[in-house]
CSV table of C-alpha atoms and ligand atoms in Angstrom, one decimal:
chain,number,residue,atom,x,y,z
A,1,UNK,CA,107.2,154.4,108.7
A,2,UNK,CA,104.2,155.5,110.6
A,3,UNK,CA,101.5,158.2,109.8
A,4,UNK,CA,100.3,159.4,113.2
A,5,UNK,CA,96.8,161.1,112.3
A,6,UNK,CA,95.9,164.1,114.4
A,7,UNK,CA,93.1,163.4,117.2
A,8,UNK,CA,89.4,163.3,115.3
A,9,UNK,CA,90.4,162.5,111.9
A,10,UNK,CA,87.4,161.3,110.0
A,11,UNK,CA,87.2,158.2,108.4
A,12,UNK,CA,87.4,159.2,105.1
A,13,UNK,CA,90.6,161.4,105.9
A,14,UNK,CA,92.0,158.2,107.2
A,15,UNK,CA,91.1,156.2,104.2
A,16,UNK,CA,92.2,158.7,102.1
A,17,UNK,CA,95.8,158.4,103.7
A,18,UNK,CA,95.5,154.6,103.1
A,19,UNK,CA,94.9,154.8,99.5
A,20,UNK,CA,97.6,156.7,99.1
A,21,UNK,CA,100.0,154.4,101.0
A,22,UNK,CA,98.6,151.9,98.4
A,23,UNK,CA,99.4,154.0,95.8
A,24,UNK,CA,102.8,154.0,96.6
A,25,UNK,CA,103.2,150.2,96.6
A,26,UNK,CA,102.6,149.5,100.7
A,27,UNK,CA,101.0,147.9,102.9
A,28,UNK,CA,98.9,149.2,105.3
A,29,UNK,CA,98.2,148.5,108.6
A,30,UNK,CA,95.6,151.0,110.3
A,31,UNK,CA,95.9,151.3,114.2
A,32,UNK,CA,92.8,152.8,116.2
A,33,UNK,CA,94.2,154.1,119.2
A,34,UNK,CA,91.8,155.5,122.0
A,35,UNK,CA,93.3,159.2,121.3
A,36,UNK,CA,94.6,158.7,117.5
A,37,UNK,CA,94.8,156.7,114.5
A,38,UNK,CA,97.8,155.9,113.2
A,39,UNK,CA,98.9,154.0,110.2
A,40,UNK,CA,102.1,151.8,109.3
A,41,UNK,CA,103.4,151.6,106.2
A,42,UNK,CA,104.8,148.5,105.2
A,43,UNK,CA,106.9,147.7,102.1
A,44,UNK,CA,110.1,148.9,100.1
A,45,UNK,CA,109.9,153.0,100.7
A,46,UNK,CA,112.0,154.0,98.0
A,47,UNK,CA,109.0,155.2,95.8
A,48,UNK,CA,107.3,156.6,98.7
A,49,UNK,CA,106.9,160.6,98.0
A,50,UNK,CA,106.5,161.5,101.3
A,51,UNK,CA,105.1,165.0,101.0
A,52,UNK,CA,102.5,163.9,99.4
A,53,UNK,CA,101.3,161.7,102.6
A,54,UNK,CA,102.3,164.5,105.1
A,55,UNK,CA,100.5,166.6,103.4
A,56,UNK,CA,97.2,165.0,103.6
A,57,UNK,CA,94.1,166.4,105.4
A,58,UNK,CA,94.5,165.8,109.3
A,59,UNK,CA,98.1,163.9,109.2
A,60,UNK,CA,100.1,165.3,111.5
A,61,UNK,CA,103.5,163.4,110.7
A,62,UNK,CA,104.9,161.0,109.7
A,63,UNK,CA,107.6,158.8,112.0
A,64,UNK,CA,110.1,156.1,110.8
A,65,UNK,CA,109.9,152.5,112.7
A,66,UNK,CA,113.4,152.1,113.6
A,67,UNK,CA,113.1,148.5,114.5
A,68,UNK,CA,113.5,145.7,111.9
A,69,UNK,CA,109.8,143.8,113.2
A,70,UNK,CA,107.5,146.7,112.6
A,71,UNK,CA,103.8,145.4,113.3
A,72,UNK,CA,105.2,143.5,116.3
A,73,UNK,CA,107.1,146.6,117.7
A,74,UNK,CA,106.1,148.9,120.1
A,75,UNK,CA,107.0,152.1,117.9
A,76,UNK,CA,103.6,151.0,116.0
A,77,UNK,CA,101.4,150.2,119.1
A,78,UNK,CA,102.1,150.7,122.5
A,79,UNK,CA,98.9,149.2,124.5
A,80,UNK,CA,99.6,145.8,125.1
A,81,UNK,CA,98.0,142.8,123.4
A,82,UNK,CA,95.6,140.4,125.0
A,83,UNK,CA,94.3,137.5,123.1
A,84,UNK,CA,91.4,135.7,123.3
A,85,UNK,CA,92.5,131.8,123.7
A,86,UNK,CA,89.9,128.8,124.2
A,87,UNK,CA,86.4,128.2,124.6
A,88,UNK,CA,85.8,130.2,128.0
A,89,UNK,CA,87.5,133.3,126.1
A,90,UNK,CA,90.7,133.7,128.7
A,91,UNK,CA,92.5,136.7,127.8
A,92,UNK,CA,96.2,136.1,127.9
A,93,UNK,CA,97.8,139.6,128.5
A,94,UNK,CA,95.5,141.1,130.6
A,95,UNK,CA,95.2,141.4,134.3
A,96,UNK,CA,95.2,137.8,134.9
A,97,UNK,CA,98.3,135.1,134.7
A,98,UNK,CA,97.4,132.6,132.3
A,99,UNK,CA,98.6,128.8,133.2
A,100,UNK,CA,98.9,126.4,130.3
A,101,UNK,CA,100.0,122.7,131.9
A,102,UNK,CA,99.7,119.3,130.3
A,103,UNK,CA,101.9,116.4,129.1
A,104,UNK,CA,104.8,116.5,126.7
A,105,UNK,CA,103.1,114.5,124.4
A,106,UNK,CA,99.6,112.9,124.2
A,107,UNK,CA,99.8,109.4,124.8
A,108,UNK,CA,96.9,107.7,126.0
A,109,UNK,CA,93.3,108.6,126.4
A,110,UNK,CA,93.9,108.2,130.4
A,111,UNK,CA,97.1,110.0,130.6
A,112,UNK,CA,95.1,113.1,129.0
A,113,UNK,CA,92.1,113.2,130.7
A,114,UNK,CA,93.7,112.8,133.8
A,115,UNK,CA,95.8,115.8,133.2
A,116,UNK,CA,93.8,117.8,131.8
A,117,UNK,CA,91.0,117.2,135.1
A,118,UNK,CA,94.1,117.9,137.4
A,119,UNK,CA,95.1,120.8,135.4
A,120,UNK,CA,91.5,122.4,135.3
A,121,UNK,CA,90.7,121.6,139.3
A,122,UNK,CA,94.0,123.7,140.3
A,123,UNK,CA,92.9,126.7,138.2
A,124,UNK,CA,94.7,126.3,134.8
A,125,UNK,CA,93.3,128.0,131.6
A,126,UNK,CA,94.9,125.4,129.1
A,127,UNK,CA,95.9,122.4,127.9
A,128,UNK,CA,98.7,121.4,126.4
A,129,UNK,CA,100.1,118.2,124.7
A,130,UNK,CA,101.4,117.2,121.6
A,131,UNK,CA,100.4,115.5,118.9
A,132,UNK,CA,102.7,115.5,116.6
A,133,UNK,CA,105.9,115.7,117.9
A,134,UNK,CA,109.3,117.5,116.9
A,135,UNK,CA,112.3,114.5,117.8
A,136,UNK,CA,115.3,115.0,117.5
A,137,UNK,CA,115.5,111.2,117.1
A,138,UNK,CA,113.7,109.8,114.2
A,139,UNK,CA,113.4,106.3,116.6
A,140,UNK,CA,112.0,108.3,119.6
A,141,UNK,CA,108.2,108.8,119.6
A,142,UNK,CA,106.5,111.1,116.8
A,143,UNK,CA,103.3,111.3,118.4
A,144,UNK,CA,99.7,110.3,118.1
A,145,UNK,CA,98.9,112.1,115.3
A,146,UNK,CA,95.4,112.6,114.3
A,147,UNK,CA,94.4,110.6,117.3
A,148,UNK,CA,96.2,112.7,119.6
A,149,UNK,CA,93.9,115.7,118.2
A,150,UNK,CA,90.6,113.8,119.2
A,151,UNK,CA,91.9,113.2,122.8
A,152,UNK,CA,92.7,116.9,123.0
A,153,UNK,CA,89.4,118.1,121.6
A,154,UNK,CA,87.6,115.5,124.2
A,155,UNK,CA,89.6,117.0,127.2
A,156,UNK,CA,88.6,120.4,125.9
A,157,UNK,CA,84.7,118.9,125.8
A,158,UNK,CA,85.3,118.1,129.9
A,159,UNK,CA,87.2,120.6,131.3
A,160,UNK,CA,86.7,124.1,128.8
A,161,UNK,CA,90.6,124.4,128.8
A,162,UNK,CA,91.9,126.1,125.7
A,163,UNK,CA,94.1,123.4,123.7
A,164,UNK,CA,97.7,124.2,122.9
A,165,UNK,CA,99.3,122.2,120.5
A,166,UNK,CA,102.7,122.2,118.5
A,167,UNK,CA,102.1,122.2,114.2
A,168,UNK,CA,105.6,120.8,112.7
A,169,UNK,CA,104.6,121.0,109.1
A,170,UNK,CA,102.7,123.5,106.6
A,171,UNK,CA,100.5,120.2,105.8
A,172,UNK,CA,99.5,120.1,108.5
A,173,UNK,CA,98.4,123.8,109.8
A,174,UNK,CA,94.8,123.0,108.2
A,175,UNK,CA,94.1,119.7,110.5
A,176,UNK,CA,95.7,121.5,113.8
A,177,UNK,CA,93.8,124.6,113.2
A,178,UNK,CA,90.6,122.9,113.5
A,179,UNK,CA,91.3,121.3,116.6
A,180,UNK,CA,93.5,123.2,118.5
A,181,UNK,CA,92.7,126.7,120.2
A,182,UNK,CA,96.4,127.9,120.1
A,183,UNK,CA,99.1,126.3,117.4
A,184,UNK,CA,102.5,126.2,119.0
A,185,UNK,CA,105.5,127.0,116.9
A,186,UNK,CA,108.5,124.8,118.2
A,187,UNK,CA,111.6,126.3,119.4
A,188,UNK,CA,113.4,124.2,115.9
A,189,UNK,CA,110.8,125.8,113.9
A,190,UNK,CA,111.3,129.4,115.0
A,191,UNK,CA,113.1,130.2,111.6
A,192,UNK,CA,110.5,127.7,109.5
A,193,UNK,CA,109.2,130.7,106.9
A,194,UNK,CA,107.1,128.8,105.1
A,195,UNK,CA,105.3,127.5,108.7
A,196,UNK,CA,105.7,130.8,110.1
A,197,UNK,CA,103.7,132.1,106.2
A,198,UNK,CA,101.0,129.5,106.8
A,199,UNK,CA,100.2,129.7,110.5
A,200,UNK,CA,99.5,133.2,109.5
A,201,UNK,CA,97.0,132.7,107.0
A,202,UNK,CA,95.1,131.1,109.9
A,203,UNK,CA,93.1,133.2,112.8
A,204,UNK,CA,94.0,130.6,115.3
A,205,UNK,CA,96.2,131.9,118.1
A,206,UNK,CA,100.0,131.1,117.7
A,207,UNK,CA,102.3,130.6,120.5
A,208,UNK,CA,105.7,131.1,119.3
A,209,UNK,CA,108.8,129.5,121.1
A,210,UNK,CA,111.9,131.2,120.6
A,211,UNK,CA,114.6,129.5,118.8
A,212,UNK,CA,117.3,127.7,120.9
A,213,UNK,CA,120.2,130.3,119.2
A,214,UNK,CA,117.7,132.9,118.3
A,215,UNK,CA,118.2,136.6,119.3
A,216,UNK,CA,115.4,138.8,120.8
A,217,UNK,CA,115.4,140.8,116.9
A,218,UNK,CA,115.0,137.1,115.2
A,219,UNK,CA,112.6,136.4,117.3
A,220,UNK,CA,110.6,139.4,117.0
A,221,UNK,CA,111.1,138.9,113.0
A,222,UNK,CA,109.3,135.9,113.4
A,223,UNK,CA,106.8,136.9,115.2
A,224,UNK,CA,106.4,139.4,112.5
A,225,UNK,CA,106.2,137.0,109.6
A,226,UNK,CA,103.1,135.8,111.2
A,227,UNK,CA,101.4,139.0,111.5
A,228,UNK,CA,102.6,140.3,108.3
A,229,UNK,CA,101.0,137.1,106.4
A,230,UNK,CA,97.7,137.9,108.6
A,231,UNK,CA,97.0,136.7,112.0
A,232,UNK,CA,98.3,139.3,114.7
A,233,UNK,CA,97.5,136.8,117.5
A,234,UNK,CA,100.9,135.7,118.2
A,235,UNK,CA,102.0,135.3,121.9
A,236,UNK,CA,105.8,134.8,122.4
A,237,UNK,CA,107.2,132.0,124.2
A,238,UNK,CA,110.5,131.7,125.9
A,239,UNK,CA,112.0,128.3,126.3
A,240,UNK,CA,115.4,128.6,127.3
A,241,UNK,CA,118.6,128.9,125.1
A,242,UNK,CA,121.7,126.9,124.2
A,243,UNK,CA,124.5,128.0,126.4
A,244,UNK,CA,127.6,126.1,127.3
A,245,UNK,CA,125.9,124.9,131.0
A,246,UNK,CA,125.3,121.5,131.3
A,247,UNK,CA,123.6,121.6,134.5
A,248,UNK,CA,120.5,122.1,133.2
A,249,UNK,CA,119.3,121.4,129.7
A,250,UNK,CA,118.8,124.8,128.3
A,251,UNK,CA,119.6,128.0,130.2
A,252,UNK,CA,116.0,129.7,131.0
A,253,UNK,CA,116.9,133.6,130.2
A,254,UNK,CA,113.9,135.6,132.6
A,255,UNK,CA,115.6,139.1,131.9
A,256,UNK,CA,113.8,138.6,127.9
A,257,UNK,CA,110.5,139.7,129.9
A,258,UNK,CA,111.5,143.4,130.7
A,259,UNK,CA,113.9,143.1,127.7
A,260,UNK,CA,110.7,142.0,125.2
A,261,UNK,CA,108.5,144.9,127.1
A,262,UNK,CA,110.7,147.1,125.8
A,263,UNK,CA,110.2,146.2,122.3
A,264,UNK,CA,106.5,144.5,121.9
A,265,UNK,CA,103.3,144.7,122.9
A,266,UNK,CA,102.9,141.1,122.7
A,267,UNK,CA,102.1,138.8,125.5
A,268,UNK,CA,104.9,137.2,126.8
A,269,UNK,CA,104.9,133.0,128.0
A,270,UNK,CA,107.5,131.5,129.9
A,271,UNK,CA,107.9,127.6,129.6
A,272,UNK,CA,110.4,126.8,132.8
A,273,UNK,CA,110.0,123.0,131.6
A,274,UNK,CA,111.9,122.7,128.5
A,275,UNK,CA,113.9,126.1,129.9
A,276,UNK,CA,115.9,123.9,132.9
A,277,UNK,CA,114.9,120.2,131.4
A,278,UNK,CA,114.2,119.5,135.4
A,279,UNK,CA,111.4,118.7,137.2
A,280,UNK,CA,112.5,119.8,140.3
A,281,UNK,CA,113.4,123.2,139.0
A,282,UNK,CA,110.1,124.0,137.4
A,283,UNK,CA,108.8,125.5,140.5
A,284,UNK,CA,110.9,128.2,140.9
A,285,UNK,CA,111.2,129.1,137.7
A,286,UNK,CA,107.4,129.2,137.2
A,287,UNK,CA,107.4,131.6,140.3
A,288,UNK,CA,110.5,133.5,139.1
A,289,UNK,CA,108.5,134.3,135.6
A,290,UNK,CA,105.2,135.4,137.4
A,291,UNK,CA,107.4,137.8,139.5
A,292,UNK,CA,109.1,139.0,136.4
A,293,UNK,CA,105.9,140.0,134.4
A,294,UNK,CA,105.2,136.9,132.7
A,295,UNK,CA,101.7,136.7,130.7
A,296,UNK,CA,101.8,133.4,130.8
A,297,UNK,CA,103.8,129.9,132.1
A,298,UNK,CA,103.5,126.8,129.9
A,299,UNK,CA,104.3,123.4,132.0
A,300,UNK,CA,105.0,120.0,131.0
A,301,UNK,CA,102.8,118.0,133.3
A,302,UNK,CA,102.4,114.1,133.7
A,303,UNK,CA,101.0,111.4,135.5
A,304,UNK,CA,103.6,109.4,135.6
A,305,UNK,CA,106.6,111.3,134.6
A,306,UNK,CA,109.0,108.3,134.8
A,307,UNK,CA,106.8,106.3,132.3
A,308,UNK,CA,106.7,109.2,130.0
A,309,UNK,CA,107.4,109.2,126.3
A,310,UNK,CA,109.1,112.2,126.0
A,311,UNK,CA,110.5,114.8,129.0
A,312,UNK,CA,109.7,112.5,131.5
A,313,UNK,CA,112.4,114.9,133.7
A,314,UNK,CA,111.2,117.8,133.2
A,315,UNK,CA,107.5,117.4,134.1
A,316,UNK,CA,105.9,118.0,137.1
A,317,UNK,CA,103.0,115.8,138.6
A,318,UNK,CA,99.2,116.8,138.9
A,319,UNK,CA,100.2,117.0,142.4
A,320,UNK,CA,103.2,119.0,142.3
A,321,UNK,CA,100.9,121.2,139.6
A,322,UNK,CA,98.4,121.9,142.3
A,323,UNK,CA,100.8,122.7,144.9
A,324,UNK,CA,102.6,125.4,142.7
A,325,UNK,CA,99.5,126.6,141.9
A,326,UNK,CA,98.7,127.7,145.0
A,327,UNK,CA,102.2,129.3,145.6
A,328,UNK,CA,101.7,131.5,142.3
A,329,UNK,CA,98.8,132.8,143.2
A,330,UNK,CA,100.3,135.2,146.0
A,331,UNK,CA,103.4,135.7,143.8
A,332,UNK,CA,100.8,137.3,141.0
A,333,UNK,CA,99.1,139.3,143.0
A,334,UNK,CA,102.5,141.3,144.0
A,335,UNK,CA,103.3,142.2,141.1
A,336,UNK,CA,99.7,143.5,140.7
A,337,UNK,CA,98.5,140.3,138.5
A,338,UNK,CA,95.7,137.9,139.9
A,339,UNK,CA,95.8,134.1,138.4
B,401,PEP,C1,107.5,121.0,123.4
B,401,PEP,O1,106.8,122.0,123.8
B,401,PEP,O2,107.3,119.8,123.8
B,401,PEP,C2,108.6,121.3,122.6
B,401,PEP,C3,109.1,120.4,121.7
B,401,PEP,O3,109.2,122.5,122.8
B,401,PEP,P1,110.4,123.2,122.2
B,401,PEP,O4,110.0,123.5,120.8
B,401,PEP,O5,110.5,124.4,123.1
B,401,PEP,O6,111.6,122.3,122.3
B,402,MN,MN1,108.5,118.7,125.6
């Protein structure tokens, strides 16, 4: 439930309110809205005397949260969230179209750097690139590790891109954390609690891929077990879904956009790479999102995409990058976005 406090309640009044929610075995979670302050309650409400919060000094009432995400919903914040990713503080959520574009995985010292300079010179904010990778093979390639993290920290040092990389295991939330600017949650690891628990004990930015079979309402419970263990810098990230196509490799759902801005205030990414699994897709797809509202588009970009180690189809070249780039920009600024 939420406590909406009337317009100019004092601090005290509004601590007063949380001790009480304390009191009654919940969480609290204050918002500070520009007209009001409202507070959500979090927890089992079956002990909750609710008179007694109502009638507290300067509450004016007090609302249930119908949806089953509560700090993640709307019904408990309705300005949208921007977030402040990488070293040149980009805010992802606000006015501006945020492109994140790098390889699959890191592989080489070259292979980044030459990405990453691409990816900076045609106007994207980050950097992605994995260092420990997710296979669904445990003979394909599992990533640089460690390594990988120093490459991506020294394309950060040249370019000032914001680092975006995947963390597969608790273990390893620590070590990510203090390289990355934004941890990526894999689409397999959407339902990982225990990663979800730990990435939210962090401040570090998540990006959160939905879960091939995940609905919008697991999703958004995701999402939530991050915030509810502590970081409330989560951005969503739609990667396509498992349907019976076979055209493409997953089947890129666009109408979650409107669909999540009807639920959360939380930026919204869409990654057209690993949503078709085609390079020659990605384009459109990148264009389609912009035009749909996107926050954000997350590309898999290479130098050499046939020499890849992993989604060699689906990524684009530095060229290709650049070129789409340009075509974004006017596609943004219709829909009242700049990039
Ligand atoms: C990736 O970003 O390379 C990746 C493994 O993504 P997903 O979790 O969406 O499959
Ligand atoms: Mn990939």
């Amino acid at each position: 439930m939420i406590v909406v406090m009337r317009p100019g309640a004092a601090p005290e009044q509004i601590q007063h309110v949380v001790d009480l929610v304390h009191e009654f075995g919940l969480k609290d979670h204050v918002i500070y809205g520009t007209d009001r302050t409202v507070i959500a309650c979090l927890g089992d409400k079956r002990m909750v005397e609710k008179d007694a919060i109502e009638n507290a000094p300067m509450v004016e009432k007090i609302v249930p949260i119908l949806a089953p995400y509560k700090m993640a919903s709307l019904e408990v914040k309705r300005e949208k969230t921007t977030i402040a990713i990488g070293p040149e503080g980009f805010r992802i959520g606000d006015v501006k179209v945020g492109v994140i574009a790098g390889p699959c995985a890191v592989e080489s010292r070259e292979q980044l750097l030459e990405t990453a300079l691409a990816v900076k010179a045609a106007g994207g904010i980050g950097l992605r690139g994995g260092a420990f990778k997710p296979r669904t093979s445990p003979y394909a390639f599992q990533g640089m590790g460690r390594e990988g993290l120093e490459l991506l920290a020294e394309a950060r040092e040249q370019t000032g891109l914001a680092i975006v990389t995947e963390v597969i295991g608790t273990e390893q939330v620590k070590l990510c954390a203090d390289y990355a600017d934004v941890l990526q949650i894999g689409a397999r690891n959407m339902q990982h609690y225990p990663l979800l628990e730990a990435v939210g004990k962090v401040t570090t930015p998540v990006l959160l891929k939905r879960g091939m079979s995940a609905s919008l309402d697991e999703f958004l419970l995701a999402a939530e077990y991050i915030i509810n263990a502590g970081n409330p810098n989560v951005i969503l990230c739609e990667r396509g879904i498992r349907t019976f196509e076979t055209y493409v490799r997953n089947t890129l759902p666009l109408a979650v956009i409107p669909a999540l801005r009807e639920r959360t205030h939380l930026p919204i990414v869409i990654d057209p790479s690993h949503g078709t699994g085609r390079a020659q897709m990605v384009p459109a797809m990148s264009l389609a999102a912009v035009a749909a509202g996107a926050d954000g588009v997350i590309l898999e970009c290479h130098p050499n995409p046939e020499r890849a180690a992993s989604d060699g189809a689906q990524s684009i070249t530095p060229q290709s990058f650049s070129d789409l780039m340009g075509r974004l920009r006017p596609v943004a600024q219709a829909v009242d976005r700049d990039l």
